[in-house]
Short mmCIF file of N, CA, C and O in Angstrom, two decimals:
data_model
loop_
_atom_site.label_atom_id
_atom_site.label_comp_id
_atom_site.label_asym_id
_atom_site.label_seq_id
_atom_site.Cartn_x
_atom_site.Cartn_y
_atom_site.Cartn_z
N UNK A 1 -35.36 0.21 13.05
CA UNK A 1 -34.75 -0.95 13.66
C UNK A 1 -33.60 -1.42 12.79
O UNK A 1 -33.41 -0.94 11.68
N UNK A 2 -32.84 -2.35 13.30
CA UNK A 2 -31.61 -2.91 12.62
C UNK A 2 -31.92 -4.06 12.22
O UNK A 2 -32.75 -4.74 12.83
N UNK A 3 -31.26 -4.53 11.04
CA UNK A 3 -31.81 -6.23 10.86
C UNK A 3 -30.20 -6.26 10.29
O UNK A 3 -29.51 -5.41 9.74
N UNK A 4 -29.95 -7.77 10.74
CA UNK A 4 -28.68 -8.41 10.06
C UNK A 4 -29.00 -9.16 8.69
O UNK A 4 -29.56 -10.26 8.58
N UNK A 5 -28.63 -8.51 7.90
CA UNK A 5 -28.49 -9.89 6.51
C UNK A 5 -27.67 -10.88 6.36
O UNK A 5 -27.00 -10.86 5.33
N UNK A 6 -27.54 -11.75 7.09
CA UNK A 6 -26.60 -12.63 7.17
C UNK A 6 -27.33 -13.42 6.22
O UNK A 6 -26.55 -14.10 5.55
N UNK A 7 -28.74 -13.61 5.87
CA UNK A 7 -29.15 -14.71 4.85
C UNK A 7 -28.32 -14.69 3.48
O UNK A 7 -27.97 -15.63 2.78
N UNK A 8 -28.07 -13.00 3.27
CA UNK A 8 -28.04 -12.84 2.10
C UNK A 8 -26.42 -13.05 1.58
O UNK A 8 -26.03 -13.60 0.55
N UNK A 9 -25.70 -12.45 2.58
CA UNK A 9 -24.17 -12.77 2.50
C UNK A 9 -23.74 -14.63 2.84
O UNK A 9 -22.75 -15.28 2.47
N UNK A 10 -24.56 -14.92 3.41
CA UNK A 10 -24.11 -16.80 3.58
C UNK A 10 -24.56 -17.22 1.98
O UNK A 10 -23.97 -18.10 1.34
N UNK A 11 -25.56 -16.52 1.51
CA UNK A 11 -26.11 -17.55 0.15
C UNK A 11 -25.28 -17.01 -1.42
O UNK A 11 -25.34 -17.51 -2.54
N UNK A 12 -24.35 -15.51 -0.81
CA UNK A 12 -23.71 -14.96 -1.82
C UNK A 12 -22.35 -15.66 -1.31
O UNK A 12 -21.71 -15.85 -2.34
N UNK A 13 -21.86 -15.97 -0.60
CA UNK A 13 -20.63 -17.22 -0.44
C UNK A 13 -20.88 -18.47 -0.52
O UNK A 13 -19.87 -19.15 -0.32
N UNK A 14 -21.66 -18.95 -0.69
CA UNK A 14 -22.42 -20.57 -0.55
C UNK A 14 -21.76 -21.30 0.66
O UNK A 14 -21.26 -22.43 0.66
N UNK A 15 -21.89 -20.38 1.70
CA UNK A 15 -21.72 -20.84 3.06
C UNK A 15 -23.46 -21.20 3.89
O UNK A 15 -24.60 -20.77 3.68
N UNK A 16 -22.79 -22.35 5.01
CA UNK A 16 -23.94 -22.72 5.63
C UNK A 16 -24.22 -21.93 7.14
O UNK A 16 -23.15 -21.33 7.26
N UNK A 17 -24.73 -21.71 7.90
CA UNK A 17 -24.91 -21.12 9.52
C UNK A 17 -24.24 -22.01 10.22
O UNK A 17 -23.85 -21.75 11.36
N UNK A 18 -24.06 -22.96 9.74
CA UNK A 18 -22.55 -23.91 10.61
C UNK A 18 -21.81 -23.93 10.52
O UNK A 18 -21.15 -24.35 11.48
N UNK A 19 -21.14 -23.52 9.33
CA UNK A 19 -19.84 -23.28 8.64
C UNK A 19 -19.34 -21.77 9.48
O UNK A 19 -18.34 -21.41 10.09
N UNK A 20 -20.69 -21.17 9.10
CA UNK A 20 -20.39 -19.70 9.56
C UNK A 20 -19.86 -19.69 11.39
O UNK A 20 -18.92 -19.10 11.92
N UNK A 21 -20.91 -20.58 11.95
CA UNK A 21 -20.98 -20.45 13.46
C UNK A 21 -19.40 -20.78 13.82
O UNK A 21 -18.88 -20.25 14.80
N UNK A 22 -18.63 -21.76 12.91
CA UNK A 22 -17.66 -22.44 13.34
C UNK A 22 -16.44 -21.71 13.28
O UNK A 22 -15.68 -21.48 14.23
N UNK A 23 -16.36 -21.52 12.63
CA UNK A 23 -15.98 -20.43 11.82
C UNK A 23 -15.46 -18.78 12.76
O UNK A 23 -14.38 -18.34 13.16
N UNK A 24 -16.79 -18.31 12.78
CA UNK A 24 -16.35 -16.84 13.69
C UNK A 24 -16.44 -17.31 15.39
O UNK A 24 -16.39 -16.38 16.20
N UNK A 25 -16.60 -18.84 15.99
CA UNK A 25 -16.57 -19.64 17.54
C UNK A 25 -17.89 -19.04 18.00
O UNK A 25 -17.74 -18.30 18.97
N UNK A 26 -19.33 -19.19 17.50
CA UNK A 26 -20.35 -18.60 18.21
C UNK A 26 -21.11 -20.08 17.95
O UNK A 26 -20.79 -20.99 17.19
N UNK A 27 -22.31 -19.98 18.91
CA UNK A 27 -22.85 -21.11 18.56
C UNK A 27 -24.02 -20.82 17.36
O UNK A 27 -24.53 -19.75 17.05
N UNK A 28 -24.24 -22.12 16.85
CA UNK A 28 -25.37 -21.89 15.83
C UNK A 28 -26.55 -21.36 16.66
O UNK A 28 -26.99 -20.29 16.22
N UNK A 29 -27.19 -21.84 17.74
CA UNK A 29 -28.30 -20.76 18.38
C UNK A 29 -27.97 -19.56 18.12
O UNK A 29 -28.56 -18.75 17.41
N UNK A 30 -26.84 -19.40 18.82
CA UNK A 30 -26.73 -17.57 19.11
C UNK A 30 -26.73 -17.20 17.19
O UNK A 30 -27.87 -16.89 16.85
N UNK A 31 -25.95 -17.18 16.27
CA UNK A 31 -26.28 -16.71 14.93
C UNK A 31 -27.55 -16.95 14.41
O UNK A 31 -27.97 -16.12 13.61
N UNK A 32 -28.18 -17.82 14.66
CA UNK A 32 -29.79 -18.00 14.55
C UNK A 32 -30.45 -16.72 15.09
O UNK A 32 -30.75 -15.73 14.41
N UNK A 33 -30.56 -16.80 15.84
CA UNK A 33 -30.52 -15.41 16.85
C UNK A 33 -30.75 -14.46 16.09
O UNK A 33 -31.80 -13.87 15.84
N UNK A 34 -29.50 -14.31 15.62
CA UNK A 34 -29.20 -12.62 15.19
C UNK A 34 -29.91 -12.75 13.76
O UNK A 34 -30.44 -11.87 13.08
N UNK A 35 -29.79 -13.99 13.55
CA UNK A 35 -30.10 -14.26 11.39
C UNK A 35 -31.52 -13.71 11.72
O UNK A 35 -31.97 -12.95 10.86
N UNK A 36 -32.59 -14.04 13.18
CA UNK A 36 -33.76 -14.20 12.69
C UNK A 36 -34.40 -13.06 13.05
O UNK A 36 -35.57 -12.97 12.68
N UNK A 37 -33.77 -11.83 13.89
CA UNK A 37 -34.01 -10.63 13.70
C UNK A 37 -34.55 -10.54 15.63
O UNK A 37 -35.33 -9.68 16.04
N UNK A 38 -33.98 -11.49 16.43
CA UNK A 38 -34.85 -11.25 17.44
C UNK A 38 -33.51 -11.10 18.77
O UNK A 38 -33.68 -11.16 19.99
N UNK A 39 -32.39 -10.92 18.13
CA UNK A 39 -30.70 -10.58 18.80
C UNK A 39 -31.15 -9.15 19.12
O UNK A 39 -31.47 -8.40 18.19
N UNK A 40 -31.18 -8.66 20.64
CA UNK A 40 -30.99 -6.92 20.84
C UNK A 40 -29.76 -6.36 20.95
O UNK A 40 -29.71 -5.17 21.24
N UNK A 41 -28.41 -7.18 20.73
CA UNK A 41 -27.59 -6.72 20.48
C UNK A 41 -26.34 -7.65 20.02
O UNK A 41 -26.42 -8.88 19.99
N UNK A 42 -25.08 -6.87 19.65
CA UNK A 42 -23.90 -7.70 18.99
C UNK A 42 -22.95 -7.22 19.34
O UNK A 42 -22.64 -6.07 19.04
N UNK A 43 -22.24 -7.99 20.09
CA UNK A 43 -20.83 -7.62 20.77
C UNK A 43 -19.58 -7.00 19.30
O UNK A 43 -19.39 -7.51 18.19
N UNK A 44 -19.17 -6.18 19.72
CA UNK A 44 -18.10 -5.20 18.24
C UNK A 44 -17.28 -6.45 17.63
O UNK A 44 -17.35 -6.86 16.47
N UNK A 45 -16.47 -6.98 18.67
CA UNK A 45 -15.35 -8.15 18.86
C UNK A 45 -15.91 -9.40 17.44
O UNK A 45 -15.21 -9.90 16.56
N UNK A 46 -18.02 -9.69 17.79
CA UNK A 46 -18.29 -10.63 17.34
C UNK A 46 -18.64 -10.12 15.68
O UNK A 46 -18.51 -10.88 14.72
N UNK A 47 -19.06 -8.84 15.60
CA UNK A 47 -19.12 -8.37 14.54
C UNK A 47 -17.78 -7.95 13.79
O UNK A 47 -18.30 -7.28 12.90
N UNK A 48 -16.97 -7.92 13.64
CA UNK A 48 -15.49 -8.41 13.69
C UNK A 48 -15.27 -9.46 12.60
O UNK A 48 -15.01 -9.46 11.39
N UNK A 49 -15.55 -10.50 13.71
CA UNK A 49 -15.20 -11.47 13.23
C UNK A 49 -15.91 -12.52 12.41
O UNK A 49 -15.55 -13.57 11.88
N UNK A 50 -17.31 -11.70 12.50
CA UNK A 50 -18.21 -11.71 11.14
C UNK A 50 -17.68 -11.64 9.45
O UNK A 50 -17.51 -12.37 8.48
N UNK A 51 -17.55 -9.74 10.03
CA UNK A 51 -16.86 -9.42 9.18
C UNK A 51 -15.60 -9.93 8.47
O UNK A 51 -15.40 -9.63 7.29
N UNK A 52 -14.80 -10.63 9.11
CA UNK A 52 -13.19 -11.12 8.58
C UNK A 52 -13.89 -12.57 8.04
O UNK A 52 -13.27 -13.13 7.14
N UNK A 53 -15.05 -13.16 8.50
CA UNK A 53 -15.11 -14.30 7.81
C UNK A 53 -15.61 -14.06 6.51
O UNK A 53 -15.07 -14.34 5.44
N UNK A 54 -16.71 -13.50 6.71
CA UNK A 54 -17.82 -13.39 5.38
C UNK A 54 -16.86 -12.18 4.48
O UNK A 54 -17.31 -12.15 3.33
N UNK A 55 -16.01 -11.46 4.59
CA UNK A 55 -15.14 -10.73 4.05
C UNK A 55 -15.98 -9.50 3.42
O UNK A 55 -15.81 -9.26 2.23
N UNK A 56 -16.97 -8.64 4.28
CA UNK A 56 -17.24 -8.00 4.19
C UNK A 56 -17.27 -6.75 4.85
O UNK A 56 -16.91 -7.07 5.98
N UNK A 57 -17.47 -5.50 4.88
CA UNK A 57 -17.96 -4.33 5.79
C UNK A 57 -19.43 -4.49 6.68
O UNK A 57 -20.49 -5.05 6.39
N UNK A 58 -19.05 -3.81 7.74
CA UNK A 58 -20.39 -3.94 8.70
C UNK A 58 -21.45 -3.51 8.04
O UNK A 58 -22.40 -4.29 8.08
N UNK A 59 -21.63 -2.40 7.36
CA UNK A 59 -22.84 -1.88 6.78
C UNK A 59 -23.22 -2.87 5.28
O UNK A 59 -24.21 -2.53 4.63
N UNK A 60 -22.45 -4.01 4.83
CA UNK A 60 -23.18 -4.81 4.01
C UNK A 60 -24.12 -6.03 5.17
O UNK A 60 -25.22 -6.55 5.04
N UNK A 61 -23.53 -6.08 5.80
CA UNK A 61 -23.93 -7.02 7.08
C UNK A 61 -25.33 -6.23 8.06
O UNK A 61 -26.39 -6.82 8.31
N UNK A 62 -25.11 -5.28 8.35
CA UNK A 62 -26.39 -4.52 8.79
C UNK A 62 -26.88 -3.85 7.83
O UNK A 62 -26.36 -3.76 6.72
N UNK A 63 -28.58 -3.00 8.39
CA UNK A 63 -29.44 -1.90 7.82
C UNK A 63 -29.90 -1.77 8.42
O UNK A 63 -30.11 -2.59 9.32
N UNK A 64 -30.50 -0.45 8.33
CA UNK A 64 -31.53 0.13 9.36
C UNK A 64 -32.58 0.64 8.85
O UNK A 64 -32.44 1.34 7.84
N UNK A 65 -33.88 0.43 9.38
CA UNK A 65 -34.75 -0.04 8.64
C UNK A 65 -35.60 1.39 9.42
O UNK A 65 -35.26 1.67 10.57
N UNK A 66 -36.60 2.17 8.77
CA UNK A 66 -37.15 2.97 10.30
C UNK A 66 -38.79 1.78 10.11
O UNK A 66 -39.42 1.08 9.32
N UNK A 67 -38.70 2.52 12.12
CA UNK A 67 -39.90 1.52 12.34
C UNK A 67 -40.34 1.71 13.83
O UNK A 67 -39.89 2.83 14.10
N UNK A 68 -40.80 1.38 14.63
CA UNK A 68 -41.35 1.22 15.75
C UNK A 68 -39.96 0.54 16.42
O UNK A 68 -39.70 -0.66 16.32
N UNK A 69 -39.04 1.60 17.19
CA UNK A 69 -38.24 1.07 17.62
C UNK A 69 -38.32 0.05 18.90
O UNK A 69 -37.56 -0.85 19.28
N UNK A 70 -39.43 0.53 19.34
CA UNK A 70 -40.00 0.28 21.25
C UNK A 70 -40.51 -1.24 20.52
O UNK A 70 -39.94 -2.16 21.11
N UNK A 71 -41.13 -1.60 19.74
CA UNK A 71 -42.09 -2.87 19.36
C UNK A 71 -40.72 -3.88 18.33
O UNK A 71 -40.52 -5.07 18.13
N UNK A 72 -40.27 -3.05 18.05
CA UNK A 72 -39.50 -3.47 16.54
C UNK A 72 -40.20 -4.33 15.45
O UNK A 72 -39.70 -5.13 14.66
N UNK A 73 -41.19 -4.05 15.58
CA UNK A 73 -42.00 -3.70 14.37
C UNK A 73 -42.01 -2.84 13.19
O UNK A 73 -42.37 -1.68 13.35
N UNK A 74 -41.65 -3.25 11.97
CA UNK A 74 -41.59 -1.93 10.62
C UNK A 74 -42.59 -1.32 10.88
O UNK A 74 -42.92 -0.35 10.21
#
C-alpha cells in the first residue's frame, strides 16, 4: 500500500495542516484525508503542488509499503 508522510515533512518545516491546506488551495478535510492514510487517491496537479510547497520530491512525500492491497492493511 501507499502511505503519504506528510506528518513528517510538515514537522521537518515547522509547518501546520492549515498553513499547508492554504497554501497548496485544498481543504484541511481533504489533507486530513490523505495525512491519515484513508485518501484512495491524489490528483498529479495536487501532488504538484504539494510538492512546490513543502519543496520536496514525490517519493520523499510517498512510500510503499507491501501489504494487503484489497484490505490496506500491512
Amino acid at each position: 500500500m501507499i502511505i503519504i508522510k506528510l506528518d513528517e515533512l510538515l514537522a521537518r518545516r515547522h509547518m501546520t495542516l492549515t498553513a499547508l491546506a492554504d497554501a497548496v488551495d485544498i481543504t484541511v478535510a481533504n489533507l486530513s484525508i490523505l495525512k491519515t492514510g484513508k485518501g484512495k487517491a491524489i490528483r498529479f496537479s495536487t501532488l504538484a503542488r504539494l510538492c512546490a510547497v513543502l519543496q520536496c520530491q514525490p517519493g520523499e512525500l510517498l512510500a510503499y509499503v507491501p501489504g494487503d492491497e484489497k484490505s490496506g492493511k500491512p
